PDB file of C-alpha atoms in Angstrom:
ATOM      1  CA  MET A   1     -10.793   1.443  27.704  1.00 42.00           C
ATOM      2  CA  THR A   2     -13.319   3.872  26.249  1.00 41.00           C
ATOM      3  CA  SER A   3     -10.855   6.719  26.687  1.00 43.00           C
ATOM      4  CA  PHE A   4      -8.193   4.734  24.832  1.00 42.00           C
ATOM      5  CA  ASN A   5     -10.441   3.954  21.895  1.00 45.00           C
ATOM      6  CA  SER A   6     -11.518   7.584  21.586  1.00 44.00           C
ATOM      7  CA  THR A   7      -7.900   8.637  21.545  1.00 46.00           C
ATOM      8  CA  LEU A   8      -7.084   6.042  18.871  1.00 47.00           C
ATOM      9  CA  VAL A   9      -9.939   7.269  16.725  1.00 51.00           C
ATOM     10  CA  ASN A  10      -8.878  10.865  17.086  1.00 56.00           C
ATOM     11  CA  ASP A  11      -5.310  10.007  16.189  1.00 64.00           C
ATOM     12  CA  ARG A  12      -6.376   8.103  13.089  1.00 63.00           C
ATOM     13  CA  SER A  13      -8.513  11.023  11.925  1.00 67.00           C
ATOM     14  CA  LYS A  14      -5.352  13.100  11.637  1.00 77.00           C
ATOM     15  CA  LEU A  15      -3.656  10.626   9.383  1.00 82.00           C
ATOM     16  CA  PRO A  16      -3.690  11.008   5.580  1.00 80.00           C
ATOM     17  CA  PRO A  17      -6.173   8.794   3.783  1.00 85.00           C
ATOM     18  CA  LEU A  18      -5.050   5.303   2.775  1.00 88.00           C
ATOM     19  CA  GLU A  19      -3.645   4.972  -0.780  1.00 87.00           C
ATOM     20  CA  VAL A  20      -2.998   2.059  -3.062  1.00 88.00           C
ATOM     21  CA  TRP A  21       0.651   1.913  -4.117  1.00 93.00           C
ATOM     22  CA  ALA A  22       2.007  -0.528  -6.724  1.00 94.00           C
ATOM     23  CA  GLY A  23       5.104  -1.475  -8.602  1.00 94.00           C
ATOM     24  CA  VAL A  24       6.215  -2.794 -12.058  1.00 93.00           C
ATOM     25  CA  GLU A  25       8.457  -5.807 -12.146  1.00 94.00           C
ATOM     26  CA  CYS A  26      11.428  -4.250 -13.876  1.00 96.00           C
ATOM     27  CA  THR A  27      14.564  -6.262 -13.132  1.00 97.00           C
ATOM     28  CA  VAL A  28      17.472  -5.738 -15.524  1.00 96.00           C
ATOM     29  CA  ASN A  29      20.117  -8.183 -14.339  1.00 96.00           C
ATOM     30  CA  ARG A  30      23.362  -9.194 -15.973  1.00 97.00           C
ATOM     31  CA  VAL A  31      24.530 -12.831 -16.324  1.00 97.00           C
ATOM     32  CA  GLY A  32      27.889 -13.077 -17.900  1.00 95.00           C
ATOM     33  CA  ASP A  33      27.734 -10.740 -20.890  1.00 94.00           C
ATOM     34  CA  GLU A  34      23.957 -11.033 -21.345  1.00 96.00           C
ATOM     35  CA  TYR A  35      21.401  -8.643 -19.852  1.00 96.00           C
ATOM     36  CA  PHE A  36      17.910  -9.960 -18.951  1.00 97.00           C
ATOM     37  CA  ASP A  37      15.267  -7.263 -19.197  1.00 97.00           C
ATOM     38  CA  GLN A  38      12.017  -8.111 -17.371  1.00 96.00           C
ATOM     39  CA  LEU A  39      10.222  -5.147 -18.920  1.00 97.00           C
ATOM     40  CA  GLU A  40      10.771  -6.677 -22.382  1.00 96.00           C
ATOM     41  CA  ARG A  41       9.883 -10.213 -21.183  1.00 96.00           C
ATOM     42  CA  ASN A  42       6.670  -9.201 -19.565  1.00 95.00           C
ATOM     43  CA  GLY A  43       5.588  -6.950 -22.391  1.00 96.00           C
ATOM     44  CA  HIS A  44       5.239  -3.716 -20.379  1.00 97.00           C
ATOM     45  CA  ALA A  45       8.091  -2.021 -22.306  1.00 96.00           C
ATOM     46  CA  THR A  46       5.740  -1.714 -25.355  1.00 96.00           C
ATOM     47  CA  ARG A  47       2.355  -1.267 -23.597  1.00 96.00           C
ATOM     48  CA  LEU A  48       1.841   2.357 -22.731  1.00 96.00           C
ATOM     49  CA  ASP A  49      -1.827   1.712 -21.997  1.00 95.00           C
ATOM     50  CA  ASP A  50      -0.876  -0.395 -18.926  1.00 96.00           C
ATOM     51  CA  LEU A  51      -0.593   3.020 -17.207  1.00 97.00           C
ATOM     52  CA  ASP A  52      -4.213   3.741 -17.811  1.00 96.00           C
ATOM     53  CA  LEU A  53      -5.151   0.327 -16.401  1.00 96.00           C
ATOM     54  CA  PHE A  54      -3.105   1.140 -13.255  1.00 95.00           C
ATOM     55  CA  ALA A  55      -5.039   4.375 -12.916  1.00 96.00           C
ATOM     56  CA  GLU A  56      -8.342   2.504 -13.218  1.00 95.00           C
ATOM     57  CA  LEU A  57      -7.300   0.463 -10.181  1.00 95.00           C
ATOM     58  CA  GLY A  58      -7.133   3.619  -8.115  1.00 94.00           C
ATOM     59  CA  ILE A  59      -3.322   3.447  -7.757  1.00 94.00           C
ATOM     60  CA  LYS A  60      -1.908   6.706  -6.357  1.00 95.00           C
ATOM     61  CA  ALA A  61       1.839   5.893  -6.443  1.00 96.00           C
ATOM     62  CA  ILE A  62       3.951   3.347  -8.379  1.00 97.00           C
ATOM     63  CA  ARG A  63       7.467   2.180  -8.245  1.00 97.00           C
ATOM     64  CA  TYR A  64       8.580   2.860 -11.809  1.00 97.00           C
ATOM     65  CA  PRO A  65      11.837   2.296 -13.684  1.00 98.00           C
ATOM     66  CA  VAL A  66      14.125   4.836 -15.261  1.00 98.00           C
ATOM     67  CA  LEU A  67      16.915   2.259 -15.229  1.00 98.00           C
ATOM     68  CA  TRP A  68      20.501   3.180 -15.843  1.00 98.00           C
ATOM     69  CA  GLU A  69      21.140   0.158 -18.042  1.00 97.00           C
ATOM     70  CA  ARG A  70      18.158   0.875 -20.303  1.00 97.00           C
ATOM     71  CA  THR A  71      18.458   4.650 -20.481  1.00 97.00           C
ATOM     72  CA  ALA A  72      22.228   5.237 -20.741  1.00 97.00           C
ATOM     73  CA  PRO A  73      23.943   1.910 -21.549  1.00 96.00           C
ATOM     74  CA  ASN A  74      26.591   3.810 -23.598  1.00 95.00           C
ATOM     75  CA  GLY A  75      27.111   6.789 -21.275  1.00 94.00           C
ATOM     76  CA  LEU A  76      25.040   9.823 -20.348  1.00 95.00           C
ATOM     77  CA  GLU A  77      26.152  11.628 -23.487  1.00 95.00           C
ATOM     78  CA  ASN A  78      24.314   8.986 -25.479  1.00 96.00           C
ATOM     79  CA  ALA A  79      21.321   8.607 -23.232  1.00 97.00           C
ATOM     80  CA  ASP A  80      17.932   7.895 -24.786  1.00 97.00           C
ATOM     81  CA  TRP A  81      15.181   9.414 -22.572  1.00 98.00           C
ATOM     82  CA  SER A  82      12.306   8.876 -24.955  1.00 97.00           C
ATOM     83  CA  TRP A  83      10.768   5.859 -23.218  1.00 97.00           C
ATOM     84  CA  ALA A  84      10.995   7.457 -19.734  1.00 98.00           C
ATOM     85  CA  ASP A  85       9.710  10.863 -21.068  1.00 98.00           C
ATOM     86  CA  GLU A  86       6.579   9.212 -22.361  1.00 97.00           C
ATOM     87  CA  ARG A  87       5.857   6.999 -19.401  1.00 97.00           C
ATOM     88  CA  LEU A  88       6.562   9.479 -16.708  1.00 98.00           C
ATOM     89  CA  GLY A  89       4.671  12.160 -18.606  1.00 97.00           C
ATOM     90  CA  ARG A  90       1.626   9.838 -18.840  1.00 97.00           C
ATOM     91  CA  LEU A  91       1.831   9.013 -15.105  1.00 97.00           C
ATOM     92  CA  ARG A  92       1.820  12.705 -14.307  1.00 97.00           C
ATOM     93  CA  GLU A  93      -1.247  13.237 -16.479  1.00 96.00           C
ATOM     94  CA  LEU A  94      -3.002  10.354 -14.706  1.00 97.00           C
ATOM     95  CA  GLY A  95      -2.167  11.754 -11.278  1.00 95.00           C
ATOM     96  CA  ILE A  96      -0.033   8.743 -10.252  1.00 97.00           C
ATOM     97  CA  ASN A  97       3.152   9.581  -8.323  1.00 97.00           C
ATOM     98  CA  PRO A  98       6.133   7.728  -9.688  1.00 97.00           C
ATOM     99  CA  ILE A  99       8.682   6.295  -7.257  1.00 98.00           C
ATOM    100  CA  VAL A 100      11.642   6.324  -9.649  1.00 98.00           C
ATOM    101  CA  GLY A 101      14.061   3.391  -9.673  1.00 98.00           C
ATOM    102  CA  LEU A 102      17.524   3.677 -11.178  1.00 98.00           C
ATOM    103  CA  VAL A 103      19.053   0.220 -10.640  1.00 98.00           C
ATOM    104  CA  HIS A 104      16.797  -2.847 -10.001  1.00 97.00           C
ATOM    105  CA  HIS A 105      18.781  -6.070  -9.296  1.00 97.00           C
ATOM    106  CA  GLY A 106      21.322  -4.759 -11.772  1.00 95.00           C
ATOM    107  CA  SER A 107      24.932  -3.751 -11.799  1.00 96.00           C
ATOM    108  CA  GLY A 108      24.829  -0.761 -14.143  1.00 96.00           C
ATOM    109  CA  PRO A 109      25.979  -0.527 -17.733  1.00 97.00           C
ATOM    110  CA  ARG A 110      28.972  -2.502 -19.045  1.00 96.00           C
ATOM    111  CA  HIS A 111      31.487   0.236 -18.158  1.00 95.00           C
ATOM    112  CA  THR A 112      30.922  -0.415 -14.432  1.00 97.00           C
ATOM    113  CA  SER A 113      29.874  -3.115 -11.886  1.00 97.00           C
ATOM    114  CA  LEU A 114      28.833  -3.430  -8.326  1.00 97.00           C
ATOM    115  CA  ILE A 115      32.502  -3.824  -7.286  1.00 96.00           C
ATOM    116  CA  ASP A 116      33.738  -0.987  -9.393  1.00 97.00           C
ATOM    117  CA  PRO A 117      35.219   1.532  -6.816  1.00 96.00           C
ATOM    118  CA  GLU A 118      33.616   4.350  -8.905  1.00 97.00           C
ATOM    119  CA  PHE A 119      30.127   2.705  -9.145  1.00 98.00           C
ATOM    120  CA  PRO A 120      28.683   5.045  -6.444  1.00 98.00           C
ATOM    121  CA  GLU A 121      29.951   8.265  -8.092  1.00 98.00           C
ATOM    122  CA  LYS A 122      28.886   7.000 -11.573  1.00 98.00           C
ATOM    123  CA  LEU A 123      25.419   6.170 -10.252  1.00 98.00           C
ATOM    124  CA  ALA A 124      25.130   9.586  -8.616  1.00 98.00           C
ATOM    125  CA  LEU A 125      25.973  11.271 -11.949  1.00 98.00           C
ATOM    126  CA  TYR A 126      23.104   9.395 -13.602  1.00 98.00           C
ATOM    127  CA  ALA A 127      20.842  10.220 -10.713  1.00 98.00           C
ATOM    128  CA  ARG A 128      21.550  13.908 -11.074  1.00 98.00           C
ATOM    129  CA  ALA A 129      20.707  13.719 -14.802  1.00 98.00           C
ATOM    130  CA  VAL A 130      17.408  11.970 -14.031  1.00 98.00           C
ATOM    131  CA  ALA A 131      16.535  14.611 -11.357  1.00 98.00           C
ATOM    132  CA  GLU A 132      17.436  17.451 -13.733  1.00 98.00           C
ATOM    133  CA  ARG A 133      15.231  16.028 -16.492  1.00 98.00           C
ATOM    134  CA  TYR A 134      12.260  15.320 -14.206  1.00 98.00           C
ATOM    135  CA  PRO A 135      12.483  17.974 -11.436  1.00 97.00           C
ATOM    136  CA  TRP A 136       8.884  17.322 -10.419  1.00 97.00           C
ATOM    137  CA  VAL A 137       9.591  13.778  -9.346  1.00 97.00           C
ATOM    138  CA  THR A 138       9.787  13.595  -5.506  1.00 97.00           C
ATOM    139  CA  HIS A 139      10.297   9.911  -4.678  1.00 98.00           C
ATOM    140  CA  TYR A 140      13.268   7.743  -5.577  1.00 98.00           C
ATOM    141  CA  THR A 141      14.705   4.301  -5.068  1.00 98.00           C
ATOM    142  CA  PRO A 142      18.265   4.627  -6.523  1.00 98.00           C
ATOM    143  CA  VAL A 143      19.036   0.908  -5.804  1.00 98.00           C
ATOM    144  CA  ASN A 144      16.404  -1.707  -5.262  1.00 97.00           C
ATOM    145  CA  GLU A 145      17.136  -4.309  -2.587  1.00 97.00           C
ATOM    146  CA  PRO A 146      20.900  -3.781  -2.135  1.00 97.00           C
ATOM    147  CA  LEU A 147      21.458  -6.691   0.214  1.00 97.00           C
ATOM    148  CA  THR A 148      19.468  -9.139  -1.955  1.00 97.00           C
ATOM    149  CA  THR A 149      21.388  -8.009  -5.048  1.00 97.00           C
ATOM    150  CA  ALA A 150      24.722  -8.222  -3.247  1.00 97.00           C
ATOM    151  CA  ARG A 151      23.932 -11.781  -2.140  1.00 96.00           C
ATOM    152  CA  PHE A 152      22.945 -12.959  -5.665  1.00 97.00           C
ATOM    153  CA  SER A 153      25.819 -11.039  -7.342  1.00 97.00           C
ATOM    154  CA  GLY A 154      28.633 -11.462  -4.827  1.00 96.00           C
ATOM    155  CA  MET A 155      27.772 -14.425  -2.548  1.00 95.00           C
ATOM    156  CA  TYR A 156      25.767 -16.897  -4.609  1.00 97.00           C
ATOM    157  CA  GLY A 157      27.455 -16.172  -7.917  1.00 96.00           C
ATOM    158  CA  HIS A 158      24.147 -16.110  -9.894  1.00 97.00           C
ATOM    159  CA  TRP A 159      24.426 -12.520 -11.303  1.00 97.00           C
ATOM    160  CA  TYR A 160      27.346 -10.403 -12.472  1.00 97.00           C
ATOM    161  CA  PRO A 161      30.148 -10.209 -11.267  1.00 96.00           C
ATOM    162  CA  HIS A 162      29.395 -13.787 -10.106  1.00 97.00           C
ATOM    163  CA  GLY A 163      31.255 -13.544  -6.773  1.00 97.00           C
ATOM    164  CA  THR A 164      31.116 -16.445  -4.293  1.00 97.00           C
ATOM    165  CA  ASP A 165      33.044 -14.875  -1.416  1.00 95.00           C
ATOM    166  CA  GLY A 166      32.675 -12.463   1.485  1.00 94.00           C
ATOM    167  CA  LEU A 167      34.766  -9.678  -0.070  1.00 96.00           C
ATOM    168  CA  THR A 168      32.816  -9.528  -3.331  1.00 97.00           C
ATOM    169  CA  PHE A 169      29.547  -9.530  -1.350  1.00 96.00           C
ATOM    170  CA  GLY A 170      30.789  -6.817   0.973  1.00 96.00           C
ATOM    171  CA  ARG A 171      32.138  -4.609  -1.781  1.00 96.00           C
ATOM    172  CA  ALA A 172      28.916  -4.961  -3.725  1.00 97.00           C
ATOM    173  CA  LEU A 173      26.731  -4.103  -0.704  1.00 97.00           C
ATOM    174  CA  LEU A 174      28.783  -1.091   0.320  1.00 97.00           C
ATOM    175  CA  GLY A 175      29.053   0.110  -3.231  1.00 97.00           C
ATOM    176  CA  GLU A 176      25.328  -0.029  -3.658  1.00 98.00           C
ATOM    177  CA  CYS A 177      24.533   1.667  -0.303  1.00 97.00           C
ATOM    178  CA  ARG A 178      27.119   4.376  -0.948  1.00 97.00           C
ATOM    179  CA  GLY A 179      25.529   4.786  -4.343  1.00 98.00           C
ATOM    180  CA  VAL A 180      22.161   5.345  -2.701  1.00 98.00           C
ATOM    181  CA  ALA A 181      23.607   7.994  -0.405  1.00 98.00           C
ATOM    182  CA  LEU A 182      25.451   9.849  -3.122  1.00 98.00           C
ATOM    183  CA  SER A 183      22.528   9.598  -5.533  1.00 98.00           C
ATOM    184  CA  MET A 184      20.139  11.097  -3.026  1.00 98.00           C
ATOM    185  CA  GLN A 185      22.638  13.892  -2.258  1.00 98.00           C
ATOM    186  CA  ALA A 186      22.853  14.645  -6.059  1.00 98.00           C
ATOM    187  CA  ILE A 187      19.091  14.440  -6.473  1.00 98.00           C
ATOM    188  CA  ARG A 188      18.405  16.736  -3.461  1.00 98.00           C
ATOM    189  CA  GLU A 189      20.781  19.403  -4.969  1.00 97.00           C
ATOM    190  CA  VAL A 190      18.208  19.557  -7.745  1.00 97.00           C
ATOM    191  CA  ASN A 191      15.064  18.897  -5.730  1.00 97.00           C
ATOM    192  CA  PRO A 192      15.568  19.487  -1.952  1.00 96.00           C
ATOM    193  CA  ASN A 193      12.257  17.800  -1.189  1.00 95.00           C
ATOM    194  CA  ALA A 194      13.128  14.494  -2.773  1.00 97.00           C
ATOM    195  CA  GLN A 195      12.411  11.460  -0.594  1.00 98.00           C
ATOM    196  CA  LEU A 196      14.278   8.155  -0.359  1.00 98.00           C
ATOM    197  CA  VAL A 197      12.001   5.070  -0.605  1.00 97.00           C
ATOM    198  CA  GLN A 198      14.321   2.203   0.330  1.00 97.00           C
ATOM    199  CA  THR A 199      13.496  -1.468  -0.235  1.00 96.00           C
ATOM    200  CA  ASP A 200      15.038  -4.779   0.731  1.00 96.00           C
ATOM    201  CA  ASP A 201      14.093  -8.360   1.525  1.00 93.00           C
ATOM    202  CA  LEU A 202      13.535  -8.594   5.309  1.00 92.00           C
ATOM    203  CA  GLY A 203      12.160 -12.104   5.337  1.00 92.00           C
ATOM    204  CA  LYS A 204      12.693 -13.650   8.745  1.00 95.00           C
ATOM    205  CA  ILE A 205      14.678 -16.950   8.941  1.00 94.00           C
ATOM    206  CA  TYR A 206      13.497 -19.956  11.007  1.00 96.00           C
ATOM    207  CA  SER A 207      15.459 -23.101  11.733  1.00 95.00           C
ATOM    208  CA  THR A 208      15.806 -26.354  13.515  1.00 97.00           C
ATOM    209  CA  PRO A 209      17.373 -26.064  17.004  1.00 95.00           C
ATOM    210  CA  LYS A 210      20.759 -27.241  15.754  1.00 96.00           C
ATOM    211  CA  LEU A 211      20.861 -24.383  13.202  1.00 97.00           C
ATOM    212  CA  ALA A 212      19.519 -21.670  15.548  1.00 96.00           C
ATOM    213  CA  TYR A 213      22.870 -19.924  15.418  1.00 95.00           C
ATOM    214  CA  GLN A 214      22.682 -19.505  11.624  1.00 95.00           C
ATOM    215  CA  ALA A 215      19.057 -18.274  11.764  1.00 95.00           C
ATOM    216  CA  GLU A 216      20.109 -15.744  14.458  1.00 95.00           C
ATOM    217  CA  PHE A 217      22.922 -14.512  12.198  1.00 93.00           C
ATOM    218  CA  GLU A 218      20.727 -14.270   9.052  1.00 94.00           C
ATOM    219  CA  ASN A 219      18.108 -12.397  10.992  1.00 95.00           C
ATOM    220  CA  GLU A 220      20.683  -9.786  12.067  1.00 94.00           C
ATOM    221  CA  ARG A 221      22.293  -9.576   8.623  1.00 94.00           C
ATOM    222  CA  ARG A 222      18.942  -8.828   6.870  1.00 95.00           C
ATOM    223  CA  TRP A 223      19.029  -5.302   8.297  1.00 96.00           C
ATOM    224  CA  LEU A 224      22.483  -4.401   6.841  1.00 96.00           C
ATOM    225  CA  THR A 225      21.119  -2.108   4.032  1.00 97.00           C
ATOM    226  CA  PHE A 226      19.165  -0.026   6.512  1.00 97.00           C
ATOM    227  CA  ASP A 227      21.721  -0.060   9.276  1.00 96.00           C
ATOM    228  CA  LEU A 228      24.463   1.140   6.788  1.00 96.00           C
ATOM    229  CA  LEU A 229      22.194   3.926   5.382  1.00 97.00           C
ATOM    230  CA  CYS A 230      21.209   5.006   8.903  1.00 96.00           C
ATOM    231  CA  GLY A 231      24.810   5.174  10.018  1.00 95.00           C
ATOM    232  CA  ARG A 232      24.356   2.404  12.696  1.00 95.00           C
ATOM    233  CA  ILE A 233      27.292   0.116  11.828  1.00 94.00           C
ATOM    234  CA  SER A 234      29.800   1.107  14.539  1.00 92.00           C
ATOM    235  CA  PRO A 235      32.184  -1.078  16.586  1.00 92.00           C
ATOM    236  CA  THR A 236      29.349  -1.910  19.006  1.00 93.00           C
ATOM    237  CA  HIS A 237      27.039  -3.194  16.176  1.00 94.00           C
ATOM    238  CA  PRO A 238      26.595  -7.012  15.923  1.00 92.00           C
ATOM    239  CA  MET A 239      27.571  -6.950  12.281  1.00 92.00           C
ATOM    240  CA  TRP A 240      30.734  -4.837  12.599  1.00 93.00           C
ATOM    241  CA  GLU A 241      32.997  -7.905  13.044  1.00 92.00           C
ATOM    242  CA  TYR A 242      31.314  -9.845  10.277  1.00 93.00           C
ATOM    243  CA  VAL A 243      31.622  -7.100   7.761  1.00 93.00           C
ATOM    244  CA  HIS A 244      35.298  -6.743   8.754  1.00 90.00           C
ATOM    245  CA  LYS A 245      35.826 -10.416   8.078  1.00 92.00           C
ATOM    246  CA  CYS A 246      34.412  -9.848   4.619  1.00 91.00           C
ATOM    247  CA  GLY A 247      37.409  -7.647   4.028  1.00 92.00           C
ATOM    248  CA  ILE A 248      35.795  -4.190   4.559  1.00 93.00           C
ATOM    249  CA  SER A 249      37.940  -1.522   6.275  1.00 92.00           C
ATOM    250  CA  ASP A 250      37.165   0.721   9.136  1.00 93.00           C
ATOM    251  CA  ALA A 251      37.359   3.762   6.857  1.00 93.00           C
ATOM    252  CA  GLU A 252      34.777   2.320   4.482  1.00 93.00           C
ATOM    253  CA  LEU A 253      32.312   1.698   7.303  1.00 94.00           C
ATOM    254  CA  GLU A 254      32.992   5.032   9.005  1.00 94.00           C
ATOM    255  CA  TRP A 255      32.010   6.779   5.757  1.00 96.00           C
ATOM    256  CA  PHE A 256      28.387   5.781   6.558  1.00 95.00           C
ATOM    257  CA  LEU A 257      28.686   7.053  10.105  1.00 95.00           C
ATOM    258  CA  GLU A 258      29.723  10.424   8.721  1.00 95.00           C
ATOM    259  CA  ASN A 259      27.318  10.409   5.768  1.00 96.00           C
ATOM    260  CA  PRO A 260      24.024   8.900   6.975  1.00 96.00           C
ATOM    261  CA  CYS A 261      21.130   8.715   4.512  1.00 97.00           C
ATOM    262  CA  PRO A 262      18.185   7.336   6.401  1.00 97.00           C
ATOM    263  CA  PRO A 263      15.214   6.414   4.209  1.00 97.00           C
ATOM    264  CA  ASP A 264      12.079   8.548   4.344  1.00 95.00           C
ATOM    265  CA  ILE A 265       9.900   5.545   3.590  1.00 92.00           C
TER     266      ILE A 265
END
């Protein structure tokens, strides 16, 4: 027992020091033709000095938005980088590492959507533009919580494009995950050291005995974002048949087997 504890202490001494990481609530989601901007609603959009308060808390890294819908709603040629320039510049001065988010519970500008076949490529173009403008940024979350967003947008009908069927859900999820992979590819062509910080809701489901089958299914489906990005959805995977029933083809799933983009964090 003493030997084990000594080894544990020695191993811990080799680890980097603990850091406080944080995040700004920055959802920009579309409902019908209206966009709901949480940055405007919580006031952070106009409070630059929030960043100084974050620094006073000892925060070393922060999930921070350079959202597609806010920066380039009318195309990259008309992008307005002024807000992001000021905020990212200040974070850099304060020594806080930004984990830059590009889409946060959103579906992109009006010229696209989560089920647009070109959504992944369009997002990757925007990602490249962000990386070129801020080549010193090393951490990215191109799409926040893809599975959660796909459920709310393609299964529950709450957010645009308001789908309530398996196909809309499946198309949205695969479009988001492919967008993550293509975005990181584009970002790494600018900054080879860029890291993917991937998020999703992994809350575990519990049930009564009669609904145990549904809880088991939900607890397997919650990993879909990570299993897709890691290239794990093959014919032997428990979710292979389910995703097929949603209307997704072999070729669409095999793309992830051939182009894995596992998260760094």
